[in-house]
Short mmCIF file of C-alpha atoms in Angstrom, two decimals:
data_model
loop_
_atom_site.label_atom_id
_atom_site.label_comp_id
_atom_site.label_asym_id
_atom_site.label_seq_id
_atom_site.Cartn_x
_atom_site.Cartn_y
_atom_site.Cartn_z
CA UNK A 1 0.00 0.00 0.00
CA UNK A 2 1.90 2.57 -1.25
CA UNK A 3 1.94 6.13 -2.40
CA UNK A 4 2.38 7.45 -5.64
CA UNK A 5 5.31 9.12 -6.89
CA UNK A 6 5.39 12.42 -9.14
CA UNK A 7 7.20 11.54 -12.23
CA UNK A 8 6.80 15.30 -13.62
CA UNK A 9 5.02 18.43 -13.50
CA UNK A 10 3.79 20.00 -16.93
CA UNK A 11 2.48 23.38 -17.41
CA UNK A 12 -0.13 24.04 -19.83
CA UNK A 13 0.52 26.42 -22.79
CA UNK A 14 -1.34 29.56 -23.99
CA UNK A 15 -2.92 28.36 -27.14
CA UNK A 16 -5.96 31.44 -27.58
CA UNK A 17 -8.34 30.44 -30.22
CA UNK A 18 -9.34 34.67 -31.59
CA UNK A 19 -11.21 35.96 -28.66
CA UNK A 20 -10.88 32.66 -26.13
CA UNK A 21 -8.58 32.05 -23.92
CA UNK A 22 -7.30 28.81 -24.49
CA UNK A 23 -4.32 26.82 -21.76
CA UNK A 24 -3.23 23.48 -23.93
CA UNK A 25 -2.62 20.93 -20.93
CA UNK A 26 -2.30 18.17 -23.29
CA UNK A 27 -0.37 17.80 -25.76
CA UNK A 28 2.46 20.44 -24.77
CA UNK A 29 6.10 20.16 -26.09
CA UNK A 30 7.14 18.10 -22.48
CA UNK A 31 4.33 15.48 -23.17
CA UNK A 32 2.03 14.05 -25.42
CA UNK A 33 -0.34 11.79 -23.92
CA UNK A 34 -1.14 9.78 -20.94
CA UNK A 35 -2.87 6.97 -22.71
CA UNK A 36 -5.75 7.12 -22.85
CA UNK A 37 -5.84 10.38 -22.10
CA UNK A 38 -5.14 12.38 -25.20
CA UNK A 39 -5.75 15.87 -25.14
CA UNK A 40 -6.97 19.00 -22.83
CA UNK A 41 -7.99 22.45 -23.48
CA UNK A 42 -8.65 24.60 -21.16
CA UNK A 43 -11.04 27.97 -22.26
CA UNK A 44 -11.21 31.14 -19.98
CA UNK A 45 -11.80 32.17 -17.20
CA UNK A 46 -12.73 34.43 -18.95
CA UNK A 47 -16.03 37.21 -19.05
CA UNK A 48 -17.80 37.83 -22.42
CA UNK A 49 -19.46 41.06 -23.13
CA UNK A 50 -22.82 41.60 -24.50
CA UNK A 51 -23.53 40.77 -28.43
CA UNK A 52 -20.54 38.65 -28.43
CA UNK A 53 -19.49 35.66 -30.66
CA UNK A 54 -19.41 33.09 -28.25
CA UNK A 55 -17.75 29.48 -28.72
CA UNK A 56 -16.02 28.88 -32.71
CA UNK A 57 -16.64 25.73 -32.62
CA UNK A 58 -18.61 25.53 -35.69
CA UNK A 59 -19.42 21.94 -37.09
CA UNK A 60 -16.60 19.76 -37.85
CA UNK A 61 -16.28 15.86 -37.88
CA UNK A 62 -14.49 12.99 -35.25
CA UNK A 63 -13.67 9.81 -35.52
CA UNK A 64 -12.34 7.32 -33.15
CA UNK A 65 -11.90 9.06 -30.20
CA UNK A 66 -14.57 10.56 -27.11
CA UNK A 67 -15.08 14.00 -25.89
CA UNK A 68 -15.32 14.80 -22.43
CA UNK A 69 -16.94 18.58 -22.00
CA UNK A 70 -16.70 20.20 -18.58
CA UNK A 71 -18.73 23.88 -17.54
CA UNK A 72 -17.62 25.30 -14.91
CA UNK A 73 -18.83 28.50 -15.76
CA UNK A 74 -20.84 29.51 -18.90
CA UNK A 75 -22.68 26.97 -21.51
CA UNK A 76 -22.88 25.06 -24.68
CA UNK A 77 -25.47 24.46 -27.46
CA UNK A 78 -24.30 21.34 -28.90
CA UNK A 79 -25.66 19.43 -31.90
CA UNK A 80 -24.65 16.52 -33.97
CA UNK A 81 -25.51 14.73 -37.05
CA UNK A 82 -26.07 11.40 -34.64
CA UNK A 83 -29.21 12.73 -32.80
CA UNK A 84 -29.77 16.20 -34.61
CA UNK A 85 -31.25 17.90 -31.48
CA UNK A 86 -29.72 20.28 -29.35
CA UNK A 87 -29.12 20.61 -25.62
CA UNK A 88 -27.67 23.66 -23.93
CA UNK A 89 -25.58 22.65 -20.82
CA UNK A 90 -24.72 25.35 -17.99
CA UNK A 91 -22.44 25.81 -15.77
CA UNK A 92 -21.39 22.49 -13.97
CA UNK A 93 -22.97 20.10 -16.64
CA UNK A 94 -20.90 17.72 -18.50
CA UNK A 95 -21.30 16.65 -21.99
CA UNK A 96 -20.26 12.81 -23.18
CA UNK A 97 -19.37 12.50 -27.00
CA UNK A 98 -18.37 8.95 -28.29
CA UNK A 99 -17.71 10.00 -31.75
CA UNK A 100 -17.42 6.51 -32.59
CA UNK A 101 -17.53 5.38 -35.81
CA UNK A 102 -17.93 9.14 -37.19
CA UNK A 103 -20.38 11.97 -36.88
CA UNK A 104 -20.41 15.84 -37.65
CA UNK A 105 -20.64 18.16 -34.44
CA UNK A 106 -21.08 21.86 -33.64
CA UNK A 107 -20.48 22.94 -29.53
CA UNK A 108 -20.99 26.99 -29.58
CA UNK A 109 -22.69 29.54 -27.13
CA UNK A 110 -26.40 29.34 -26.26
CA UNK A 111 -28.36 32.37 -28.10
CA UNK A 112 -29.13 33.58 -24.32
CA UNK A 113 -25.35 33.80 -23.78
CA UNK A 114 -24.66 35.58 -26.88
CA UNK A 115 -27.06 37.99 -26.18
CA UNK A 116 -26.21 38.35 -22.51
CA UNK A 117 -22.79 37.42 -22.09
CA UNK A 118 -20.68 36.51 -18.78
CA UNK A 119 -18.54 34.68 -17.27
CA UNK A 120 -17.41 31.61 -19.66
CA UNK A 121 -14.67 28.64 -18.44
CA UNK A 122 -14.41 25.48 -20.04
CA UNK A 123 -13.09 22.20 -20.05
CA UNK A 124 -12.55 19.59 -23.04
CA UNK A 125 -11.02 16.42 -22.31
CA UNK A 126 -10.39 13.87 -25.60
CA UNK A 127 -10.13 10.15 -24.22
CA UNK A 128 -8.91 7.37 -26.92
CA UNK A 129 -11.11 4.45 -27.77
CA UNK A 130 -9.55 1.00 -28.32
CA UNK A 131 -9.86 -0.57 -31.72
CA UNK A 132 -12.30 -2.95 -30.83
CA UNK A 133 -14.72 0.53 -30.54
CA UNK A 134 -13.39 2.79 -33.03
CA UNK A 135 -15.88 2.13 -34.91
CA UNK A 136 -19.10 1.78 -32.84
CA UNK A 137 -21.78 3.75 -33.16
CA UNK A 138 -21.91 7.39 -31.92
CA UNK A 139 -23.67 8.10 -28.75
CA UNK A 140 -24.10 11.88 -26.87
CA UNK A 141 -25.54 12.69 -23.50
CA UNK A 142 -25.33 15.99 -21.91
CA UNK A 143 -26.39 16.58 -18.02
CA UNK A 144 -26.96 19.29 -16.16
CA UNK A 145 -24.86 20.52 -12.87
CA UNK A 146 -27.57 18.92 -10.43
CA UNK A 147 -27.91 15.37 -12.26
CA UNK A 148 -24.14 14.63 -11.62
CA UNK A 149 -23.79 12.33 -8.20
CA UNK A 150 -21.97 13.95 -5.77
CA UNK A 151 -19.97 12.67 -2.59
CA UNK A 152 -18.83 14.81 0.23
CA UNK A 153 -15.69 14.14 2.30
CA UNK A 154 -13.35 14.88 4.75
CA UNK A 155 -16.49 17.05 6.78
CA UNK A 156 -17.65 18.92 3.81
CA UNK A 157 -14.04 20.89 2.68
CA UNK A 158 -14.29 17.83 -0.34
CA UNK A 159 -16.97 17.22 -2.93
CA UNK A 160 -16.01 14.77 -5.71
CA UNK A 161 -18.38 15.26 -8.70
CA UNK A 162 -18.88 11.54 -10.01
CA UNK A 163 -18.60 11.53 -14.11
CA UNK A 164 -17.50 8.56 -14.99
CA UNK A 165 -16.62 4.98 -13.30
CA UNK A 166 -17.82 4.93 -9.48
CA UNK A 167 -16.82 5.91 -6.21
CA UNK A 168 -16.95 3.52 -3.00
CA UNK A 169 -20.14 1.59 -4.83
CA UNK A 170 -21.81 4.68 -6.07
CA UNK A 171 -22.00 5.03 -9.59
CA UNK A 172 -21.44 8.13 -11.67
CA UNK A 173 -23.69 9.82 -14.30
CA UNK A 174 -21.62 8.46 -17.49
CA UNK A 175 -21.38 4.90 -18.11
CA UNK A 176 -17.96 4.60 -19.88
CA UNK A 177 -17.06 1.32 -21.77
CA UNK A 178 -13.32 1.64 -21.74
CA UNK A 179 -13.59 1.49 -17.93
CA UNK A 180 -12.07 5.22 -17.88
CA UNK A 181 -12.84 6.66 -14.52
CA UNK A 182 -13.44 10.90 -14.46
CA UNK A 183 -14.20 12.92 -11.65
CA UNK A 184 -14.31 17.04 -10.52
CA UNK A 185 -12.98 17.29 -7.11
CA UNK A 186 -13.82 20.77 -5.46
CA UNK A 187 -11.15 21.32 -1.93
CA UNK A 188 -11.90 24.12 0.67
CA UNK A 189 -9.00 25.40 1.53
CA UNK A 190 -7.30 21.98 3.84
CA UNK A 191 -9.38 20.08 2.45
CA UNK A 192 -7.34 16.11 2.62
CA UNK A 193 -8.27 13.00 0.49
CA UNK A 194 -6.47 9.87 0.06
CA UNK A 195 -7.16 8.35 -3.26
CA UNK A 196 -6.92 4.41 -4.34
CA UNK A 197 -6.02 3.88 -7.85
CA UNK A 198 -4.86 0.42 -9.11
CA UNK A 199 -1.05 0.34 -9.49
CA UNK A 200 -1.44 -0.66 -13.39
CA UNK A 201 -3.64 2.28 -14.74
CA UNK A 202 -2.09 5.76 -15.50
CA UNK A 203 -3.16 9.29 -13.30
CA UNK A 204 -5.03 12.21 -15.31
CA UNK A 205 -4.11 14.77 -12.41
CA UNK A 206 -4.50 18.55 -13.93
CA UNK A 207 -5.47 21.34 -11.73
CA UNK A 208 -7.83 24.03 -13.23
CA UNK A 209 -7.86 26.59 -9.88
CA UNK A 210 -6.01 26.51 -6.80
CA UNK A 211 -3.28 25.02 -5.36
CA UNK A 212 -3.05 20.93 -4.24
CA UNK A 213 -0.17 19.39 -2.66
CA UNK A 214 1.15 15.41 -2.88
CA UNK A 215 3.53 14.31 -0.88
CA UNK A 216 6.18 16.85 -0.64
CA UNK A 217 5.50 18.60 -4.16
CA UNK A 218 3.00 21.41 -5.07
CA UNK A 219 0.68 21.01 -8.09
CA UNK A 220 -0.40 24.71 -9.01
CA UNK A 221 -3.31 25.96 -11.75
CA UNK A 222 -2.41 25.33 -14.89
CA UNK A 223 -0.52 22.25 -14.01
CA UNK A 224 -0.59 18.62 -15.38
CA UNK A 225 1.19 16.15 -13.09
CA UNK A 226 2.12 13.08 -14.51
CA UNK A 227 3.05 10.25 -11.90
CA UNK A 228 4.75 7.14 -12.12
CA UNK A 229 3.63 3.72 -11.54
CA UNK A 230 5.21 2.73 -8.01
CA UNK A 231 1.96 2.61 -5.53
CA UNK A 232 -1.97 2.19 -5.36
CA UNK A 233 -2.68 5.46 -2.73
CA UNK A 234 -2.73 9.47 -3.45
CA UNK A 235 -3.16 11.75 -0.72
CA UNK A 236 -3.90 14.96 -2.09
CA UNK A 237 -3.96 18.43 0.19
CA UNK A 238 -5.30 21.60 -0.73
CA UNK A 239 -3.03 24.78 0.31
CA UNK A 240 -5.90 26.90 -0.54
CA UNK A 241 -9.57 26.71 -2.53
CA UNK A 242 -9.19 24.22 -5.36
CA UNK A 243 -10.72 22.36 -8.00
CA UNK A 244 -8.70 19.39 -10.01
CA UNK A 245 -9.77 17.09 -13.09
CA UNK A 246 -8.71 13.41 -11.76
CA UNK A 247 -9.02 10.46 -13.71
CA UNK A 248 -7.63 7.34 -13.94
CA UNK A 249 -7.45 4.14 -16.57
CA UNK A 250 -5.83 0.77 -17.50
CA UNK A 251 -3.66 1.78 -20.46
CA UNK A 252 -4.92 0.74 -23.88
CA UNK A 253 -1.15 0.22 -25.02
CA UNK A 254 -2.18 0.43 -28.47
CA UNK A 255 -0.60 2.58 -32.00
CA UNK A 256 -2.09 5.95 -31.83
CA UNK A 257 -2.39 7.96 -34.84
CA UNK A 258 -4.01 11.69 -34.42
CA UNK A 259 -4.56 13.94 -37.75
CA UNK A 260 -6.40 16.79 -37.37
CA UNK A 261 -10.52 15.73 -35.38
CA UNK A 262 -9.86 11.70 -35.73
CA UNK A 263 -7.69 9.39 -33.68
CA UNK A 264 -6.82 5.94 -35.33
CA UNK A 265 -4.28 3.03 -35.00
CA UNK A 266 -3.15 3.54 -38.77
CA UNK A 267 -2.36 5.98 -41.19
CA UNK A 268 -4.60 4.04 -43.51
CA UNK A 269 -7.26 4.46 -41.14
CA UNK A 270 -6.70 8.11 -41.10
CA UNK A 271 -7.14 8.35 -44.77
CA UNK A 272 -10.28 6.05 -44.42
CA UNK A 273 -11.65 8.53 -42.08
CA UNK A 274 -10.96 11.65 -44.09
CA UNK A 275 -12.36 9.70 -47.42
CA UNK A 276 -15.57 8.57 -45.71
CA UNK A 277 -16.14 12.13 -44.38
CA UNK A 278 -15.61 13.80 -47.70
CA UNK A 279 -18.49 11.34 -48.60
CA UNK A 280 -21.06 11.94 -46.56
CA UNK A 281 -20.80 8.77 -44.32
CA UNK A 282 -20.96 11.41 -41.25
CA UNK A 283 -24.04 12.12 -41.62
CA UNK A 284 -25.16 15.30 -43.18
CA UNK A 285 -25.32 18.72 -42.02
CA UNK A 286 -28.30 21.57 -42.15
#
């Protein structure tokens, strides 16, 4: 029963996208991924003005791969050519995208927060599929900040938001089939938890606000820590009011090649992808 180990520490990169504010925690130019986590962006905090232009994320395709959408503050009018209807998540919804197979998806601002504006920080996670699902069919769910379990700990200074997996027996709201656990983990300032991960699966550890402590080492905003494989325990302390993106997963140990929105095991594949977009096997678009 031992404790983890910090391996390294990676700050995430200013990548704005126009207008957003964008922090690339995943890939930077010190790592690349943490299979199967693949990629991070984190948008804001930032505060929009009135008559603004909101989210640019327009429709565009995926294959391959799942999206993990966090809003902490803000929301998101998504569609896709899966479903076709739209759902506008606020702040502290998540949305679940299995692109699967292949679909075409827009994620921009609600009309409401065009109009309005305000306060706008958000969270996308990409997590791999294996190749046994690449190709499955797509599925989206979107919930809102009150239909996500939550457990409190340590006498209220910890609330652990349950996305994906389960915690002590209690299931969260996402069902994933990769076995990918995901959670939001708000700290009051000293708030303490001690975390059991199985020695085989790799850490997602990023912190989005605050400050959070392991062992001897300091984990501030911004920052990705990427730990080795040497125990099954994490205590985690929080120097002062903080909120981290934890997960945790058995590595899928397979090829992974990303070009451009789809995530493969081939370069063949990739040109498979791009080919059966170009011909309308994505579903179409209004």
């Amino acid at each position: 029963m031992a404790m983890r180990a910090i391996k390294k520490i990676h700050q995430a990169q200013s990548a704005p996208i126009g207008d957003l504010t964008t922090f690339r925690a995943l890939p930077t130019h010190s790592i690349d991924h943490i299979d199967p986590f693949l990629f991070l962006n984190h948008h804001g905090p930032q505060v929009y003005k009135s008559l603004n232009n909101g989210l640019p994320f327009g429709p565009h395709p995926h294959r391959g791969m799942e999206t993990v959408t966090f809003i902490l503050d803000g929301d998101i009018a998504h569609t896709d050519s899966g479903s076709g209807k739209e759902s506008v998540i606020n702040a502290g919804g998540v949305q679940w995208m299995t692109a699967g197979r292949g679909l075409i998806h827009a994620e921009v601002s609600s009309q409401e927060f065009l109009e309005k504006g305000g306060k706008l920080e958000i969270l996308q996670l990409w997590l791999n599929l294996p190749a046994s699902r690449k190709m499955t069919a797509p599925f989206y769910k979107g919930l809102q900040k009150e239909d996500i379990p939550k457990v409190n700990l340590d006498d209220g200074k910890v609330t652990v938001e349950l996305v994906s997996g389960s915690w002590d027996g209690k299931e969260a709201a996402f069902e994933s089939a990769s076995d990918i656990h995901l959670n939001i983990i708000r700290f009051q300032a000293g708030g303490e938890l001690t975390l059991n991960i199985p020695e085989v699966h790799n850490i997602f550890f990023y912190v989005i606000r605050g400050k959070l402590s392991v062992g001897e080492e300091e984990i501030e905003e911004l920052q990705l820590a990427e730990f080795n494989h040497d125990g099954d325990k994490l205590n985690v302390k929080a120097e002062e009011e903080s909120i981290l993106l934890f997960g945790h997963a058995q590595p899928f140990n397979e090829p992974i090649v990303a070009q451009g929105p789809f995530v493969m095991n081939t370069q063949e594949e990739i040109q498979q992808a791009y080919e059966d977009y170009q011909q309308g096997k994505f579903g179409t678009w209004n």
